[in-house]
PDB file of C-alpha atoms in Angstrom:
ATOM      1  CA  MET A   1     126.451  -7.356  55.568  1.00  0.00           C
ATOM      2  CA  THR A   2     128.187  -4.014  55.523  1.00  0.00           C
ATOM      3  CA  SER A   3     126.161  -3.003  52.483  1.00  0.00           C
ATOM      4  CA  ARG A   4     122.881  -3.925  54.175  1.00  0.00           C
ATOM      5  CA  ASN A   5     123.811  -1.956  57.342  1.00  0.00           C
ATOM      6  CA  GLY A   6     124.774   0.977  55.154  1.00  0.00           C
ATOM      7  CA  ASN A   7     121.434   0.853  53.396  1.00  0.00           C
ATOM      8  CA  PHE A   8     119.648   0.536  56.743  1.00  0.00           C
ATOM      9  CA  ILE A   9     121.445   3.610  58.069  1.00  0.00           C
ATOM     10  CA  LEU A  10     120.602   5.519  54.886  1.00  0.00           C
ATOM     11  CA  ASP A  11     116.947   4.512  55.262  1.00  0.00           C
ATOM     12  CA  ILE A  12     116.908   5.783  58.857  1.00  0.00           C
ATOM     13  CA  LYS A  13     118.445   9.085  57.753  1.00  0.00           C
ATOM     14  CA  LYS A  14     115.870   9.388  54.968  1.00  0.00           C
ATOM     15  CA  GLU A  15     112.997   8.712  57.381  1.00  0.00           C
ATOM     16  CA  THR A  16     114.438  11.197  59.868  1.00  0.00           C
ATOM     17  CA  ARG A  17     114.768  13.880  57.208  1.00  0.00           C
ATOM     18  CA  LEU A  18     111.256  13.096  55.957  1.00  0.00           C
ATOM     19  CA  GLY A  19     109.869  13.320  59.484  1.00  0.00           C
ATOM     20  CA  ASN A  20     111.583  16.658  60.080  1.00  0.00           C
ATOM     21  CA  THR A  21     110.250  17.961  56.751  1.00  0.00           C
ATOM     22  CA  MET A  22     106.720  16.855  57.652  1.00  0.00           C
ATOM     23  CA  LYS A  23     107.008  18.541  61.046  1.00  0.00           C
ATOM     24  CA  LYS A  24     108.177  21.767  59.397  1.00  0.00           C
ATOM     25  CA  ARG A  25     105.338  21.615  56.880  1.00  0.00           C
ATOM     26  CA  HIS A  26     102.858  20.951  59.670  1.00  0.00           C
ATOM     27  CA  GLY A  27     104.227  23.887  61.654  1.00  0.00           C
ATOM     28  CA  ILE A  28     103.985  26.179  58.619  1.00  0.00           C
ATOM     29  CA  LEU A  29     100.425  24.979  57.995  1.00  0.00           C
ATOM     30  CA  VAL A  30      99.415  25.759  61.601  1.00  0.00           C
ATOM     31  CA  ILE A  31     100.910  29.262  61.353  1.00  0.00           C
ATOM     32  CA  TYR A  32      99.125  29.795  58.026  1.00  0.00           C
ATOM     33  CA  VAL A  33      95.775  28.770  59.526  1.00  0.00           C
ATOM     34  CA  ILE A  34      96.301  31.073  62.525  1.00  0.00           C
ATOM     35  CA  LEU A  35      97.085  33.982  60.201  1.00  0.00           C
ATOM     36  CA  LEU A  36      93.946  33.263  58.179  1.00  0.00           C
ATOM     37  CA  VAL A  37      91.828  33.320  61.345  1.00  0.00           C
ATOM     38  CA  LEU A  38      93.422  36.549  62.567  1.00  0.00           C
ATOM     39  CA  LEU A  39      93.369  38.404  59.270  1.00  0.00           C
ATOM     40  CA  PHE A  40      90.054  37.071  57.964  1.00  0.00           C
ATOM     41  CA  PRO A  41      87.603  36.478  60.848  1.00  0.00           C
ATOM     42  CA  ALA A  42      84.852  33.947  60.406  1.00  0.00           C
ATOM     43  CA  PRO A  43      81.785  35.393  58.661  1.00  0.00           C
ATOM     44  CA  GLY A  44      79.663  34.596  61.695  1.00  0.00           C
ATOM     45  CA  PHE A  45      81.568  37.139  63.809  1.00  0.00           C
ATOM     46  CA  SER A  46      80.997  40.019  61.419  1.00  0.00           C
ATOM     47  CA  ASP A  47      77.403  39.019  60.793  1.00  0.00           C
ATOM     48  CA  GLY A  48      76.690  38.705  64.525  1.00  0.00           C
ATOM     49  CA  ILE A  49      78.136  42.048  65.552  1.00  0.00           C
ATOM     50  CA  GLY A  50      76.567  43.726  62.529  1.00  0.00           C
ATOM     51  CA  GLN A  51      73.131  42.389  63.418  1.00  0.00           C
ATOM     52  CA  GLY A  52      73.658  43.537  66.993  1.00  0.00           C
ATOM     53  CA  ALA A  53      74.460  47.054  65.779  1.00  0.00           C
ATOM     54  CA  GLU A  54      71.378  47.032  63.548  1.00  0.00           C
ATOM     55  CA  ARG A  55      69.138  46.032  66.455  1.00  0.00           C
ATOM     56  CA  PHE A  56      70.764  48.763  68.546  1.00  0.00           C
ATOM     57  CA  ILE A  57      69.907  51.469  65.980  1.00  0.00           C
ATOM     58  CA  VAL A  58      66.331  50.211  65.512  1.00  0.00           C
ATOM     59  CA  SER A  59      65.804  50.102  69.284  1.00  0.00           C
ATOM     60  CA  LEU A  60      67.242  53.599  69.715  1.00  0.00           C
ATOM     61  CA  ALA A  61      65.002  54.995  66.955  1.00  0.00           C
ATOM     62  CA  ASP A  62      61.920  53.406  68.543  1.00  0.00           C
ATOM     63  CA  ARG A  63      62.819  54.781  71.983  1.00  0.00           C
ATOM     64  CA  ALA A  64      63.473  58.257  70.605  1.00  0.00           C
ATOM     65  CA  ILE A  65      60.127  58.377  68.804  1.00  0.00           C
ATOM     66  CA  THR A  66      58.260  57.052  71.836  1.00  0.00           C
ATOM     67  CA  SER A  67      59.845  59.358  74.411  1.00  0.00           C
ATOM     68  CA  LEU A  68      60.475  62.538  72.399  1.00  0.00           C
ATOM     69  CA  THR A  69      57.385  62.940  70.229  1.00  0.00           C
ATOM     70  CA  GLY A  70      53.745  63.549  70.952  1.00  0.00           C
ATOM     71  CA  GLU A  71      51.592  66.453  72.074  1.00  0.00           C
ATOM     72  CA  GLY A  72      52.165  65.822  75.767  1.00  0.00           C
ATOM     73  CA  VAL A  73      55.956  66.188  75.583  1.00  0.00           C
ATOM     74  CA  THR A  74      57.011  69.693  76.623  1.00  0.00           C
ATOM     75  CA  PRO A  75      60.274  71.236  75.310  1.00  0.00           C
ATOM     76  CA  GLU A  76      61.810  70.849  78.780  1.00  0.00           C
ATOM     77  CA  LYS A  77      60.903  67.153  78.996  1.00  0.00           C
ATOM     78  CA  ARG A  78      62.113  66.596  75.433  1.00  0.00           C
ATOM     79  CA  MET A  79      65.525  68.076  76.201  1.00  0.00           C
ATOM     80  CA  GLN A  80      65.859  66.080  79.423  1.00  0.00           C
ATOM     81  CA  ARG A  81      64.921  62.826  77.716  1.00  0.00           C
ATOM     82  CA  PHE A  82      67.132  63.515  74.715  1.00  0.00           C
ATOM     83  CA  ARG A  83      70.103  64.177  77.020  1.00  0.00           C
ATOM     84  CA  SER A  84      69.514  60.827  78.715  1.00  0.00           C
ATOM     85  CA  LEU A  85      69.428  59.023  75.354  1.00  0.00           C
ATOM     86  CA  LEU A  86      72.497  60.946  74.201  1.00  0.00           C
ATOM     87  CA  ILE A  87      74.585  60.043  77.244  1.00  0.00           C
ATOM     88  CA  GLU A  88      73.470  56.403  77.167  1.00  0.00           C
ATOM     89  CA  HIS A  89      73.861  55.694  73.453  1.00  0.00           C
ATOM     90  CA  PHE A  90      76.407  58.185  72.070  1.00  0.00           C
ATOM     91  CA  ALA A  91      80.154  58.293  72.807  1.00  0.00           C
ATOM     92  CA  VAL A  92      79.875  62.016  73.545  1.00  0.00           C
ATOM     93  CA  LYS A  93      83.354  62.502  75.001  1.00  0.00           C
ATOM     94  CA  THR A  94      85.004  60.510  72.212  1.00  0.00           C
ATOM     95  CA  ILE A  95      83.108  62.515  69.597  1.00  0.00           C
ATOM     96  CA  GLY A  96      83.902  65.791  71.341  1.00  0.00           C
ATOM     97  CA  ARG A  97      87.640  65.121  71.523  1.00  0.00           C
ATOM     98  CA  TRP A  98      87.744  64.058  67.877  1.00  0.00           C
ATOM     99  CA  VAL A  99      85.792  67.123  66.774  1.00  0.00           C
ATOM    100  CA  LEU A 100      88.242  69.434  68.564  1.00  0.00           C
ATOM    101  CA  GLY A 101      91.069  67.662  66.742  1.00  0.00           C
ATOM    102  CA  ARG A 102      94.651  68.757  67.332  1.00  0.00           C
ATOM    103  CA  HIS A 103      93.458  71.680  69.465  1.00  0.00           C
ATOM    104  CA  TRP A 104      92.514  69.204  72.211  1.00  0.00           C
ATOM    105  CA  ARG A 105      96.204  68.657  73.015  1.00  0.00           C
ATOM    106  CA  LYS A 106      96.959  72.328  73.617  1.00  0.00           C
ATOM    107  CA  ALA A 107      93.776  73.058  75.589  1.00  0.00           C
ATOM    108  CA  THR A 108      94.144  73.364  79.355  1.00  0.00           C
ATOM    109  CA  GLN A 109      92.395  70.878  81.647  1.00  0.00           C
ATOM    110  CA  GLY A 110      89.842  73.514  82.548  1.00  0.00           C
ATOM    111  CA  GLU A 111      89.193  74.291  78.873  1.00  0.00           C
ATOM    112  CA  ARG A 112      88.763  70.609  78.092  1.00  0.00           C
ATOM    113  CA  GLU A 113      86.216  70.083  80.844  1.00  0.00           C
ATOM    114  CA  GLU A 114      84.196  73.174  79.910  1.00  0.00           C
ATOM    115  CA  TYR A 115      84.377  72.302  76.229  1.00  0.00           C
ATOM    116  CA  LEU A 116      82.978  68.789  76.756  1.00  0.00           C
ATOM    117  CA  ASN A 117      80.108  70.192  78.847  1.00  0.00           C
ATOM    118  CA  LEU A 118      79.343  72.860  76.248  1.00  0.00           C
ATOM    119  CA  PHE A 119      79.600  70.305  73.437  1.00  0.00           C
ATOM    120  CA  GLU A 120      77.049  68.040  75.124  1.00  0.00           C
ATOM    121  CA  ASP A 121      74.717  71.002  75.702  1.00  0.00           C
ATOM    122  CA  LEU A 122      75.099  72.015  72.057  1.00  0.00           C
ATOM    123  CA  LEU A 123      74.058  68.559  70.833  1.00  0.00           C
ATOM    124  CA  VAL A 124      71.009  68.601  73.100  1.00  0.00           C
ATOM    125  CA  VAL A 125      69.892  72.087  72.057  1.00  0.00           C
ATOM    126  CA  THR A 126      70.568  71.444  68.358  1.00  0.00           C
ATOM    127  CA  TYR A 127      68.861  68.073  67.944  1.00  0.00           C
ATOM    128  CA  ALA A 128      66.274  67.605  70.707  1.00  0.00           C
ATOM    129  CA  GLU A 129      63.786  70.121  69.376  1.00  0.00           C
ATOM    130  CA  ARG A 130      63.868  68.558  65.903  1.00  0.00           C
ATOM    131  CA  PHE A 131      61.788  65.703  67.274  1.00  0.00           C
ATOM    132  CA  ALA A 132      58.960  68.187  67.876  1.00  0.00           C
ATOM    133  CA  LYS A 133      58.560  68.256  64.091  1.00  0.00           C
ATOM    134  CA  TYR A 134      58.219  64.468  63.824  1.00  0.00           C
ATOM    135  CA  SER A 135      55.526  63.558  61.293  1.00  0.00           C
ATOM    136  CA  GLY A 136      55.629  59.793  60.938  1.00  0.00           C
ATOM    137  CA  GLU A 137      59.080  59.253  59.422  1.00  0.00           C
ATOM    138  CA  THR A 138      60.290  55.652  59.521  1.00  0.00           C
ATOM    139  CA  LEU A 139      63.812  54.244  59.583  1.00  0.00           C
ATOM    140  CA  VAL A 140      64.583  51.191  57.428  1.00  0.00           C
ATOM    141  CA  ILE A 141      67.879  49.326  57.886  1.00  0.00           C
ATOM    142  CA  SER A 142      69.440  48.021  54.671  1.00  0.00           C
ATOM    143  CA  LYS A 143      72.759  46.505  55.778  1.00  0.00           C
ATOM    144  CA  SER A 144      75.729  46.800  58.119  1.00  0.00           C
ATOM    145  CA  VAL A 145      79.463  46.604  57.440  1.00  0.00           C
ATOM    146  CA  VAL A 146      82.305  46.083  59.908  1.00  0.00           C
ATOM    147  CA  VAL A 147      85.072  48.643  59.282  1.00  0.00           C
ATOM    148  CA  GLY A 148      88.456  49.235  60.857  1.00  0.00           C
ATOM    149  CA  GLY A 149      88.211  46.145  63.020  1.00  0.00           C
ATOM    150  CA  LYS A 150      86.170  47.824  65.783  1.00  0.00           C
ATOM    151  CA  ASP A 151      83.431  49.919  64.154  1.00  0.00           C
ATOM    152  CA  ILE A 152      80.222  49.010  62.353  1.00  0.00           C
ATOM    153  CA  VAL A 153      78.506  51.229  59.815  1.00  0.00           C
ATOM    154  CA  VAL A 154      74.761  50.645  59.788  1.00  0.00           C
ATOM    155  CA  TYR A 155      73.176  51.797  56.517  1.00  0.00           C
ATOM    156  CA  SER A 156      69.581  53.020  56.623  1.00  0.00           C
ATOM    157  CA  LEU A 157      66.946  55.036  54.780  1.00  0.00           C
ATOM    158  CA  LEU A 158      64.784  57.603  56.535  1.00  0.00           C
ATOM    159  CA  ASN A 159      61.425  57.486  54.766  1.00  0.00           C
ATOM    160  CA  ARG A 160      59.744  60.878  54.990  1.00  0.00           C
ATOM    161  CA  ALA A 161      56.118  61.893  54.760  1.00  0.00           C
ATOM    162  CA  GLU A 162      54.380  63.781  51.944  1.00  0.00           C
ATOM    163  CA  GLY A 163      56.282  62.003  49.186  1.00  0.00           C
ATOM    164  CA  LEU A 164      59.640  63.573  50.041  1.00  0.00           C
ATOM    165  CA  LYS A 165      62.729  61.703  48.864  1.00  0.00           C
ATOM    166  CA  PRO A 166      64.116  59.303  51.511  1.00  0.00           C
ATOM    167  CA  LEU A 167      67.322  60.363  53.202  1.00  0.00           C
ATOM    168  CA  LYS A 168      70.353  58.088  53.367  1.00  0.00           C
ATOM    169  CA  VAL A 169      71.461  57.947  56.990  1.00  0.00           C
ATOM    170  CA  ASN A 170      74.494  55.886  58.010  1.00  0.00           C
ATOM    171  CA  TRP A 171      75.354  55.298  61.650  1.00  0.00           C
ATOM    172  CA  ARG A 172      78.952  54.625  62.676  1.00  0.00           C
ATOM    173  CA  VAL A 173      78.764  52.472  65.781  1.00  0.00           C
ATOM    174  CA  ARG A 174      81.541  51.237  68.054  1.00  0.00           C
ATOM    175  CA  ALA A 175      81.322  48.103  70.214  1.00  0.00           C
ATOM    176  CA  ARG A 176      82.557  48.577  73.773  1.00  0.00           C
ATOM    177  CA  GLY A 177      82.400  45.903  76.425  1.00  0.00           C
ATOM    178  CA  GLY A 178      79.372  44.265  74.880  1.00  0.00           C
ATOM    179  CA  ASN A 179      77.567  47.588  74.376  1.00  0.00           C
ATOM    180  CA  PHE A 180      77.237  49.837  71.340  1.00  0.00           C
ATOM    181  CA  LYS A 181      77.889  53.575  71.130  1.00  0.00           C
ATOM    182  CA  ILE A 182      77.276  55.885  68.179  1.00  0.00           C
ATOM    183  CA  ILE A 183      80.391  57.852  67.204  1.00  0.00           C
ATOM    184  CA  ASP A 184      79.132  59.543  64.026  1.00  0.00           C
ATOM    185  CA  ILE A 185      76.071  60.017  61.840  1.00  0.00           C
ATOM    186  CA  ILE A 186      76.460  60.481  58.088  1.00  0.00           C
ATOM    187  CA  VAL A 187      73.457  62.045  56.346  1.00  0.00           C
ATOM    188  CA  GLU A 188      73.510  61.941  52.529  1.00  0.00           C
ATOM    189  CA  GLY A 189      77.265  61.414  52.625  1.00  0.00           C
ATOM    190  CA  ILE A 190      77.952  64.311  55.013  1.00  0.00           C
ATOM    191  CA  SER A 191      79.510  63.415  58.371  1.00  0.00           C
ATOM    192  CA  MET A 192      78.033  65.360  61.272  1.00  0.00           C
ATOM    193  CA  GLY A 193      81.277  64.957  63.212  1.00  0.00           C
ATOM    194  CA  GLN A 194      83.430  66.151  60.313  1.00  0.00           C
ATOM    195  CA  THR A 195      81.139  69.139  59.737  1.00  0.00           C
ATOM    196  CA  GLN A 196      81.473  70.278  63.344  1.00  0.00           C
ATOM    197  CA  ARG A 197      85.204  69.583  63.324  1.00  0.00           C
ATOM    198  CA  SER A 198      85.690  71.897  60.338  1.00  0.00           C
ATOM    199  CA  GLU A 199      83.467  74.557  61.893  1.00  0.00           C
ATOM    200  CA  PHE A 200      85.257  74.502  65.256  1.00  0.00           C
ATOM    201  CA  ALA A 201      88.714  74.507  63.640  1.00  0.00           C
ATOM    202  CA  SER A 202      87.740  77.555  61.566  1.00  0.00           C
ATOM    203  CA  VAL A 203      86.646  79.487  64.656  1.00  0.00           C
ATOM    204  CA  ILE A 204      89.882  78.688  66.501  1.00  0.00           C
ATOM    205  CA  LEU A 205      92.158  79.499  63.549  1.00  0.00           C
ATOM    206  CA  GLN A 206      90.404  82.825  62.987  1.00  0.00           C
ATOM    207  CA  ASN A 207      91.179  83.766  66.591  1.00  0.00           C
ATOM    208  CA  SER A 208      94.945  83.154  66.790  1.00  0.00           C
ATOM    209  CA  GLY A 209      94.543  79.478  67.647  1.00  0.00           C
ATOM    210  CA  GLN A 210      92.894  80.162  71.002  1.00  0.00           C
ATOM    211  CA  VAL A 211      90.551  77.444  72.268  1.00  0.00           C
ATOM    212  CA  GLU A 212      88.917  80.052  74.497  1.00  0.00           C
ATOM    213  CA  SER A 213      87.536  81.744  71.380  1.00  0.00           C
ATOM    214  CA  LEU A 214      85.555  78.594  70.573  1.00  0.00           C
ATOM    215  CA  LEU A 215      84.318  78.280  74.152  1.00  0.00           C
ATOM    216  CA  SER A 216      83.161  81.880  74.070  1.00  0.00           C
ATOM    217  CA  GLN A 217      81.214  81.312  70.857  1.00  0.00           C
ATOM    218  CA  LEU A 218      79.620  78.139  72.187  1.00  0.00           C
ATOM    219  CA  ARG A 219      78.507  79.967  75.344  1.00  0.00           C
ATOM    220  CA  LYS A 220      76.882  82.712  73.267  1.00  0.00           C
ATOM    221  CA  ARG A 221      75.174  80.205  70.977  1.00  0.00           C
ATOM    222  CA  LEU A 222      73.704  78.312  73.917  1.00  0.00           C
ATOM    223  CA  GLU A 223      72.556  81.529  75.573  1.00  0.00           C
ATOM    224  CA  ASN A 224      70.742  82.573  72.408  1.00  0.00           C
ATOM    225  CA  ASP A 225      69.059  79.176  72.085  1.00  0.00           C
ATOM    226  CA  ALA A 226      68.064  79.009  75.752  1.00  0.00           C
TER     227      ALA A 226
END
């Protein structure tokens, strides 16, 4: 009788230990699954947001060609329409701050505000008039890749007229509140943002680190292009 009770107690202890082990294993399995979901999102998420970014770039290209090209579009209208597209579809302030780099922190509030206004004007003056030379180029999307957890790089080829070699144009897009904003354009491996960042940094460093020196040069450049 004592032996049977002893065995019964041992069996209960074994079942209890087994149950605890199973609970621990189950808990570890749940944590492992959660980590997999967090670290490796489902393919549908990446595919969906990538396709959204691709549609965004195609739509923007179509709108730009429609509104900025043609004989009836005057330079003034082209600049106005380009500014509207720029503000709506580009993260201008984010790009501007990044381009200024570490000099943004030491700039005064007044310098920051003027710089962002000048930077926007510079983009408009630099790129709007290029659409006057449009001659039937077409943009073909090849793929999109999610990078850094929040950005999408849309890869495309710009097919040019007269048998010229297509240009590789990659668009770095950021999703914000259900909308997309362009934060950089990479043409044949050269980042437009990085190019301007290097240029601006060079101007500031050549003038004793003064942000005002850059503002002065931007004012002059815009006056000359006006």
